[in-house]
């Protein structure tokens, strides 16, 4: 199972909005509404930001939102802050060779 | 405090074995489905495998690269998760995290969303 496809890097200025895409296939992203997004700061464990495409766990800022269209999911971060600079990973449930497939990760730089 | 603490990592030669442990506290470990995720140095996240709760059969599933070499087990009396790794390869070098999902009032997310993570334990396979 190949990893989901994410852009290697994105950047934005404080206060702006950015969107990170996550492209899979009909056997993962397109086939299930079980897409999650994680934020990982250097040397830290991942933190769950979004689950089931667009739901936020308690305590996650409303600046983080998720959506999906066909085989592509997206994470939007609005009102960028310096602390948002991190790596972001998407994941999807799948039944092909594994149960969960992750994206390759996107490095967000806040300019 | 909800916590997962991994241990057991280290340096091992190709073909060798290693056993990782994950101590859980602050939540109902026997009811949780537990997952191992790894991250090679400078690389992304990779799902390794999962064990269901005993009330859900305690069955395991593994990613293709580790199937037949890795075994996940649990000791609910000690709130401990284990990962037995045999026939290790250089490509198994990674930081290994234990993690678990959660339940809301309407559904459980054991296999699709992981909200509790340990700090990871590093496994290096090298001659």
PDB file of C-alpha atoms in Angstrom:
ATOM      1  CA  UNK A   1       0.000   0.000   0.000  1.00  0.00           C
ATOM      2  CA  UNK A   2       1.535   3.310  -1.084  1.00  0.00           C
ATOM      3  CA  UNK A   3       1.457   6.236   1.263  1.00  0.00           C
ATOM      4  CA  UNK A   4      -1.158   8.894   0.688  1.00  0.00           C
ATOM      5  CA  UNK A   5       0.180  11.823  -1.341  1.00  0.00           C
ATOM      6  CA  UNK A   6       0.781  15.118   0.414  1.00  0.00           C
ATOM      7  CA  UNK A   7       2.782  18.151  -0.726  1.00  0.00           C
ATOM      8  CA  UNK A   8       6.252  18.071   0.805  1.00  0.00           C
ATOM      9  CA  UNK A   9       5.983  21.630   2.026  1.00  0.00           C
ATOM     10  CA  UNK A  10       3.649  24.591   2.294  1.00  0.00           C
ATOM     11  CA  UNK A  11       4.172  28.024   3.733  1.00  0.00           C
ATOM     12  CA  UNK A  12       2.172  31.028   4.777  1.00  0.00           C
ATOM     13  CA  UNK A  13       2.411  34.257   6.702  1.00  0.00           C
ATOM     14  CA  UNK A  14       0.909  34.832  10.131  1.00  0.00           C
ATOM     15  CA  UNK A  15      -2.817  35.456   9.893  1.00  0.00           C
ATOM     16  CA  UNK A  16      -3.167  33.801   6.500  1.00  0.00           C
ATOM     17  CA  UNK A  17      -4.909  30.523   5.722  1.00  0.00           C
ATOM     18  CA  UNK A  18      -3.295  27.498   4.140  1.00  0.00           C
ATOM     19  CA  UNK A  19      -4.614  24.178   2.871  1.00  0.00           C
ATOM     20  CA  UNK A  20      -2.788  20.856   2.802  1.00  0.00           C
ATOM     21  CA  UNK A  21      -4.080  18.184   0.449  1.00  0.00           C
ATOM     22  CA  UNK A  22      -3.984  14.438   0.915  1.00  0.00           C
ATOM     23  CA  UNK A  23      -4.676  12.302  -2.134  1.00  0.00           C
ATOM     24  CA  UNK A  24      -5.419   8.626  -2.014  1.00  0.00           C
ATOM     25  CA  UNK A  25      -7.584   6.188  -3.910  1.00  0.00           C
ATOM     26  CA  UNK A  26     -11.030   4.652  -3.759  1.00  0.00           C
ATOM     27  CA  UNK A  27      -9.639   1.970  -1.439  1.00  0.00           C
ATOM     28  CA  UNK A  28      -8.703   4.442   1.283  1.00  0.00           C
ATOM     29  CA  UNK A  29      -9.557   8.171   1.302  1.00  0.00           C
ATOM     30  CA  UNK A  30     -12.298   7.833  -1.282  1.00  0.00           C
ATOM     31  CA  UNK A  31     -13.806   4.715   0.205  1.00  0.00           C
ATOM     32  CA  UNK A  32     -14.175   5.671   3.852  1.00  0.00           C
ATOM     33  CA  UNK A  33     -14.943   8.761   5.901  1.00  0.00           C
ATOM     34  CA  UNK A  34     -12.133   7.787   8.240  1.00  0.00           C
ATOM     35  CA  UNK A  35      -9.557  10.423   7.412  1.00  0.00           C
ATOM     36  CA  UNK A  36      -7.517  11.894  10.257  1.00  0.00           C
ATOM     37  CA  UNK A  37      -4.929  14.637  10.486  1.00  0.00           C
ATOM     38  CA  UNK A  38      -1.987  14.903  12.871  1.00  0.00           C
ATOM     39  CA  UNK A  39       0.411  17.679  13.818  1.00  0.00           C
ATOM     40  CA  UNK A  40       3.956  16.787  14.828  1.00  0.00           C
ATOM     41  CA  UNK A  41       6.470  19.235  16.209  1.00  0.00           C
ATOM     42  CA  UNK A  42      10.170  18.252  16.056  1.00  0.00           C
ATOM     43  CA  UNK A  43      11.057  15.641  18.634  1.00  0.00           C
ATOM     44  CA  UNK A  44       7.455  15.271  19.752  1.00  0.00           C
ATOM     45  CA  UNK A  45       4.778  12.648  19.306  1.00  0.00           C
ATOM     46  CA  UNK A  46       2.005  13.318  16.792  1.00  0.00           C
ATOM     47  CA  UNK A  47      -1.102  15.123  18.009  1.00  0.00           C
ATOM     48  CA  UNK A  48      -4.556  14.330  16.617  1.00  0.00           C
ATOM     49  CA  UNK A  49      -6.149  17.409  15.015  1.00  0.00           C
ATOM     50  CA  UNK A  50      -9.031  16.019  12.953  1.00  0.00           C
ATOM     51  CA  UNK A  51     -10.861  12.694  12.785  1.00  0.00           C
ATOM     52  CA  UNK A  52     -13.572  11.309  10.502  1.00  0.00           C
ATOM     53  CA  UNK A  53     -12.718  13.929   7.881  1.00  0.00           C
ATOM     54  CA  UNK A  54     -13.903  17.027   9.720  1.00  0.00           C
ATOM     55  CA  UNK A  55     -14.315  16.446  13.451  1.00  0.00           C
ATOM     56  CA  UNK A  56     -12.070  18.120  16.002  1.00  0.00           C
ATOM     57  CA  UNK A  57     -11.177  16.420  19.290  1.00  0.00           C
ATOM     58  CA  UNK A  58     -11.838  18.418  22.406  1.00  0.00           C
ATOM     59  CA  UNK A  59      -9.171  21.055  22.916  1.00  0.00           C
ATOM     60  CA  UNK A  60      -8.130  21.443  19.279  1.00  0.00           C
ATOM     61  CA  UNK A  61      -8.391  24.984  17.976  1.00  0.00           C
ATOM     62  CA  UNK A  62     -11.276  25.848  15.645  1.00  0.00           C
ATOM     63  CA  UNK A  63      -8.617  27.251  13.311  1.00  0.00           C
ATOM     64  CA  UNK A  64      -8.090  23.671  12.130  1.00  0.00           C
ATOM     65  CA  UNK A  65     -10.715  22.241   9.786  1.00  0.00           C
ATOM     66  CA  UNK A  66     -10.957  19.243   7.501  1.00  0.00           C
ATOM     67  CA  UNK A  67     -12.867  18.275   4.395  1.00  0.00           C
ATOM     68  CA  UNK A  68     -12.937  15.654   1.660  1.00  0.00           C
ATOM     69  CA  UNK A  69     -13.899  15.460  -1.978  1.00  0.00           C
ATOM     70  CA  UNK A  70     -13.586  12.168  -3.796  1.00  0.00           C
ATOM     71  CA  UNK A  71     -10.147  10.685  -3.215  1.00  0.00           C
ATOM     72  CA  UNK A  72      -8.658  13.883  -1.795  1.00  0.00           C
ATOM     73  CA  UNK A  73      -8.895  15.147   1.767  1.00  0.00           C
ATOM     74  CA  UNK A  74      -7.799  18.587   2.887  1.00  0.00           C
ATOM     75  CA  UNK A  75      -6.693  20.256   6.093  1.00  0.00           C
ATOM     76  CA  UNK A  76      -7.152  24.009   6.332  1.00  0.00           C
ATOM     77  CA  UNK A  77      -5.437  26.106   8.963  1.00  0.00           C
ATOM     78  CA  UNK A  78      -6.815  29.608   9.287  1.00  0.00           C
ATOM     79  CA  UNK A  79      -5.232  32.543  11.090  1.00  0.00           C
ATOM     80  CA  UNK A  80      -1.759  31.026  10.883  1.00  0.00           C
ATOM     81  CA  UNK A  81       0.334  31.374  14.009  1.00  0.00           C
ATOM     82  CA  UNK A  82       4.038  30.801  14.541  1.00  0.00           C
ATOM     83  CA  UNK A  83       3.261  27.784  16.733  1.00  0.00           C
ATOM     84  CA  UNK A  84       1.577  26.090  13.766  1.00  0.00           C
ATOM     85  CA  UNK A  85       4.978  25.517  12.182  1.00  0.00           C
ATOM     86  CA  UNK A  86       5.246  21.722  12.236  1.00  0.00           C
ATOM     87  CA  UNK A  87       4.867  18.589  10.145  1.00  0.00           C
ATOM     88  CA  UNK A  88       1.330  17.507   9.262  1.00  0.00           C
ATOM     89  CA  UNK A  89       0.242  13.994   8.388  1.00  0.00           C
ATOM     90  CA  UNK A  90      -3.018  12.673   7.037  1.00  0.00           C
ATOM     91  CA  UNK A  91      -4.164   9.107   7.506  1.00  0.00           C
ATOM     92  CA  UNK A  92      -6.963   6.945   6.218  1.00  0.00           C
ATOM     93  CA  UNK A  93      -8.523   3.662   7.137  1.00  0.00           C
ATOM     94  CA  UNK A  94      -8.079   1.012   4.452  1.00  0.00           C
ATOM     95  CA  UNK A  95      -8.345  -2.721   4.076  1.00  0.00           C
ATOM     96  CA  UNK A  96      -5.599  -3.134   1.477  1.00  0.00           C
ATOM     97  CA  UNK A  97      -2.432  -4.701   2.989  1.00  0.00           C
ATOM     98  CA  UNK A  98      -2.828  -2.663   6.145  1.00  0.00           C
ATOM     99  CA  UNK A  99      -5.543  -1.054   8.253  1.00  0.00           C
ATOM    100  CA  UNK A 100      -4.214   2.480   8.268  1.00  0.00           C
ATOM    101  CA  UNK A 101      -2.199   4.308   5.647  1.00  0.00           C
ATOM    102  CA  UNK A 102      -0.460   7.610   6.350  1.00  0.00           C
ATOM    103  CA  UNK A 103       0.517  10.420   4.040  1.00  0.00           C
ATOM    104  CA  UNK A 104       4.164  11.233   3.522  1.00  0.00           C
ATOM    105  CA  UNK A 105       3.864  14.396   5.591  1.00  0.00           C
ATOM    106  CA  UNK A 106       3.865  18.124   4.853  1.00  0.00           C
ATOM    107  CA  UNK A 107       6.222  20.599   6.456  1.00  0.00           C
ATOM    108  CA  UNK A 108       4.460  23.863   7.221  1.00  0.00           C
ATOM    109  CA  UNK A 109       6.637  26.937   7.450  1.00  0.00           C
ATOM    110  CA  UNK A 110       5.189  30.116   8.941  1.00  0.00           C
ATOM    111  CA  UNK A 111       7.045  32.949   7.276  1.00  0.00           C
TER     112      UNK A 111
ATOM    113  CA  UNK B   1      -2.987  11.608  33.888  1.00  0.00           C
ATOM    114  CA  UNK B   2      -3.461   9.682  30.660  1.00  0.00           C
ATOM    115  CA  UNK B   3      -0.080   8.291  29.674  1.00  0.00           C
ATOM    116  CA  UNK B   4       1.709   5.777  27.482  1.00  0.00           C
ATOM    117  CA  UNK B   5       5.371   5.062  28.146  1.00  0.00           C
ATOM    118  CA  UNK B   6       7.376   2.914  25.753  1.00  0.00           C
ATOM    119  CA  UNK B   7      10.584   1.109  26.618  1.00  0.00           C
ATOM    120  CA  UNK B   8      12.865  -1.613  25.320  1.00  0.00           C
ATOM    121  CA  UNK B   9      14.409   0.059  22.312  1.00  0.00           C
ATOM    122  CA  UNK B  10      18.085  -0.244  21.468  1.00  0.00           C
ATOM    123  CA  UNK B  11      20.702  -1.356  18.976  1.00  0.00           C
ATOM    124  CA  UNK B  12      20.344  -4.825  17.473  1.00  0.00           C
ATOM    125  CA  UNK B  13      22.045  -6.634  14.604  1.00  0.00           C
ATOM    126  CA  UNK B  14      20.162  -7.637  11.469  1.00  0.00           C
ATOM    127  CA  UNK B  15      18.397 -10.917  12.071  1.00  0.00           C
ATOM    128  CA  UNK B  16      18.165 -10.260  15.781  1.00  0.00           C
ATOM    129  CA  UNK B  17      15.175  -9.819  18.080  1.00  0.00           C
ATOM    130  CA  UNK B  18      13.897  -7.131  20.402  1.00  0.00           C
ATOM    131  CA  UNK B  19      10.861  -6.765  22.619  1.00  0.00           C
ATOM    132  CA  UNK B  20       9.246  -3.392  23.164  1.00  0.00           C
ATOM    133  CA  UNK B  21       6.862  -2.581  25.986  1.00  0.00           C
ATOM    134  CA  UNK B  22       4.310   0.149  26.492  1.00  0.00           C
ATOM    135  CA  UNK B  23       2.969   0.933  29.963  1.00  0.00           C
ATOM    136  CA  UNK B  24      -0.463   2.523  30.038  1.00  0.00           C
ATOM    137  CA  UNK B  25      -2.070   4.583  32.781  1.00  0.00           C
ATOM    138  CA  UNK B  26      -4.940   6.981  33.284  1.00  0.00           C
ATOM    139  CA  UNK B  27      -7.474   5.217  31.085  1.00  0.00           C
ATOM    140  CA  UNK B  28      -9.222   1.852  30.824  1.00  0.00           C
ATOM    141  CA  UNK B  29      -6.463  -0.158  29.148  1.00  0.00           C
ATOM    142  CA  UNK B  30      -8.434  -3.454  29.014  1.00  0.00           C
ATOM    143  CA  UNK B  31     -11.117  -1.765  26.891  1.00  0.00           C
ATOM    144  CA  UNK B  32      -8.667  -0.087  24.525  1.00  0.00           C
ATOM    145  CA  UNK B  33      -7.511  -1.329  21.163  1.00  0.00           C
ATOM    146  CA  UNK B  34      -3.800  -0.645  21.032  1.00  0.00           C
ATOM    147  CA  UNK B  35      -1.691   0.196  18.018  1.00  0.00           C
ATOM    148  CA  UNK B  36       2.013   0.471  17.190  1.00  0.00           C
ATOM    149  CA  UNK B  37       3.153   3.155  14.739  1.00  0.00           C
ATOM    150  CA  UNK B  38       6.767   3.698  13.705  1.00  0.00           C
ATOM    151  CA  UNK B  39       8.718   6.558  12.194  1.00  0.00           C
ATOM    152  CA  UNK B  40      12.053   6.031  10.473  1.00  0.00           C
ATOM    153  CA  UNK B  41      14.579   8.835  11.020  1.00  0.00           C
ATOM    154  CA  UNK B  42      13.536  11.877   9.009  1.00  0.00           C
ATOM    155  CA  UNK B  43      10.613   9.991   7.494  1.00  0.00           C
ATOM    156  CA  UNK B  44       6.858   9.804   7.898  1.00  0.00           C
ATOM    157  CA  UNK B  45       4.574   7.714  10.052  1.00  0.00           C
ATOM    158  CA  UNK B  46       3.941   4.041   9.325  1.00  0.00           C
ATOM    159  CA  UNK B  47       1.246   1.874  10.878  1.00  0.00           C
ATOM    160  CA  UNK B  48       2.760  -1.351  12.231  1.00  0.00           C
ATOM    161  CA  UNK B  49      -0.088  -3.282  13.793  1.00  0.00           C
ATOM    162  CA  UNK B  50      -2.964  -3.392  16.258  1.00  0.00           C
ATOM    163  CA  UNK B  51      -4.435  -5.604  18.923  1.00  0.00           C
ATOM    164  CA  UNK B  52      -8.102  -5.446  19.839  1.00  0.00           C
ATOM    165  CA  UNK B  53      -9.394  -5.576  23.380  1.00  0.00           C
ATOM    166  CA  UNK B  54     -10.031  -9.052  24.775  1.00  0.00           C
ATOM    167  CA  UNK B  55     -13.754  -8.335  24.858  1.00  0.00           C
ATOM    168  CA  UNK B  56     -13.515  -7.815  21.111  1.00  0.00           C
ATOM    169  CA  UNK B  57     -11.552 -11.012  20.606  1.00  0.00           C
ATOM    170  CA  UNK B  58      -8.023  -9.750  21.252  1.00  0.00           C
ATOM    171  CA  UNK B  59      -7.139 -10.319  17.607  1.00  0.00           C
ATOM    172  CA  UNK B  60      -4.210  -8.727  15.848  1.00  0.00           C
ATOM    173  CA  UNK B  61      -3.544  -7.234  12.437  1.00  0.00           C
ATOM    174  CA  UNK B  62      -0.191  -6.283  10.965  1.00  0.00           C
ATOM    175  CA  UNK B  63       1.215  -4.241   8.132  1.00  0.00           C
ATOM    176  CA  UNK B  64       2.586  -6.300   5.261  1.00  0.00           C
ATOM    177  CA  UNK B  65       6.274  -5.406   5.892  1.00  0.00           C
ATOM    178  CA  UNK B  66       6.201  -6.842   9.435  1.00  0.00           C
ATOM    179  CA  UNK B  67       3.655  -9.645   9.135  1.00  0.00           C
ATOM    180  CA  UNK B  68       5.154 -12.942  10.233  1.00  0.00           C
ATOM    181  CA  UNK B  69       8.063 -11.239  12.019  1.00  0.00           C
ATOM    182  CA  UNK B  70       6.351  -9.007  14.601  1.00  0.00           C
ATOM    183  CA  UNK B  71       3.875 -10.068  17.279  1.00  0.00           C
ATOM    184  CA  UNK B  72       1.720  -7.762  19.364  1.00  0.00           C
ATOM    185  CA  UNK B  73       0.436  -8.930  22.738  1.00  0.00           C
ATOM    186  CA  UNK B  74      -1.151  -7.415  25.814  1.00  0.00           C
ATOM    187  CA  UNK B  75      -1.258  -8.052  29.552  1.00  0.00           C
ATOM    188  CA  UNK B  76      -4.375  -6.363  30.872  1.00  0.00           C
ATOM    189  CA  UNK B  77      -3.471  -7.268  34.462  1.00  0.00           C
ATOM    190  CA  UNK B  78      -0.383  -5.074  34.114  1.00  0.00           C
ATOM    191  CA  UNK B  79      -1.803  -2.496  31.677  1.00  0.00           C
ATOM    192  CA  UNK B  80       1.046  -3.326  29.344  1.00  0.00           C
ATOM    193  CA  UNK B  81       1.318  -3.669  25.583  1.00  0.00           C
ATOM    194  CA  UNK B  82       4.216  -5.513  23.942  1.00  0.00           C
ATOM    195  CA  UNK B  83       5.760  -5.751  20.509  1.00  0.00           C
ATOM    196  CA  UNK B  84       7.990  -8.760  19.876  1.00  0.00           C
ATOM    197  CA  UNK B  85      10.176  -8.104  16.863  1.00  0.00           C
ATOM    198  CA  UNK B  86      12.051 -10.999  15.261  1.00  0.00           C
ATOM    199  CA  UNK B  87      14.212 -11.318  12.144  1.00  0.00           C
ATOM    200  CA  UNK B  88      14.896  -7.616  12.279  1.00  0.00           C
ATOM    201  CA  UNK B  89      16.004  -5.810   9.140  1.00  0.00           C
ATOM    202  CA  UNK B  90      17.845  -2.531   8.707  1.00  0.00           C
ATOM    203  CA  UNK B  91      14.626  -1.034   7.339  1.00  0.00           C
ATOM    204  CA  UNK B  92      12.964  -1.643  10.718  1.00  0.00           C
ATOM    205  CA  UNK B  93      15.130   1.123  12.177  1.00  0.00           C
ATOM    206  CA  UNK B  94      12.656   3.648  13.541  1.00  0.00           C
ATOM    207  CA  UNK B  95      11.122   5.347  16.537  1.00  0.00           C
ATOM    208  CA  UNK B  96       8.299   3.098  17.693  1.00  0.00           C
ATOM    209  CA  UNK B  97       5.209   4.682  19.222  1.00  0.00           C
ATOM    210  CA  UNK B  98       2.353   2.966  20.996  1.00  0.00           C
ATOM    211  CA  UNK B  99      -0.939   4.726  20.584  1.00  0.00           C
ATOM    212  CA  UNK B 100      -4.652   4.258  20.988  1.00  0.00           C
ATOM    213  CA  UNK B 101      -7.937   5.710  19.853  1.00  0.00           C
ATOM    214  CA  UNK B 102     -11.025   6.755  21.741  1.00  0.00           C
ATOM    215  CA  UNK B 103     -14.776   6.532  21.997  1.00  0.00           C
ATOM    216  CA  UNK B 104     -17.293   9.344  21.778  1.00  0.00           C
ATOM    217  CA  UNK B 105     -20.910   9.175  22.868  1.00  0.00           C
ATOM    218  CA  UNK B 106     -21.834   7.843  19.439  1.00  0.00           C
ATOM    219  CA  UNK B 107     -18.902   5.831  18.116  1.00  0.00           C
ATOM    220  CA  UNK B 108     -15.480   4.407  18.813  1.00  0.00           C
ATOM    221  CA  UNK B 109     -12.376   5.242  16.798  1.00  0.00           C
ATOM    222  CA  UNK B 110      -9.873   2.561  17.587  1.00  0.00           C
ATOM    223  CA  UNK B 111      -8.510   2.003  14.086  1.00  0.00           C
ATOM    224  CA  UNK B 112      -8.865   5.374  12.448  1.00  0.00           C
ATOM    225  CA  UNK B 113      -7.865   8.097  14.901  1.00  0.00           C
ATOM    226  CA  UNK B 114      -5.145   7.994  17.545  1.00  0.00           C
ATOM    227  CA  UNK B 115      -5.332  10.583  20.308  1.00  0.00           C
ATOM    228  CA  UNK B 116      -3.039   9.158  22.993  1.00  0.00           C
ATOM    229  CA  UNK B 117       0.606   8.653  22.092  1.00  0.00           C
ATOM    230  CA  UNK B 118       3.710   7.676  23.983  1.00  0.00           C
ATOM    231  CA  UNK B 119       7.032   9.434  23.569  1.00  0.00           C
ATOM    232  CA  UNK B 120       8.424   6.593  21.474  1.00  0.00           C
ATOM    233  CA  UNK B 121      11.337   4.206  21.848  1.00  0.00           C
ATOM    234  CA  UNK B 122      14.126   4.054  19.279  1.00  0.00           C
ATOM    235  CA  UNK B 123      15.075   0.812  17.557  1.00  0.00           C
ATOM    236  CA  UNK B 124      18.263   0.737  15.505  1.00  0.00           C
ATOM    237  CA  UNK B 125      19.037  -2.298  13.380  1.00  0.00           C
ATOM    238  CA  UNK B 126      22.633  -2.203  12.238  1.00  0.00           C
ATOM    239  CA  UNK B 127      25.674  -4.437  12.028  1.00  0.00           C
TER     240      UNK B 127
END
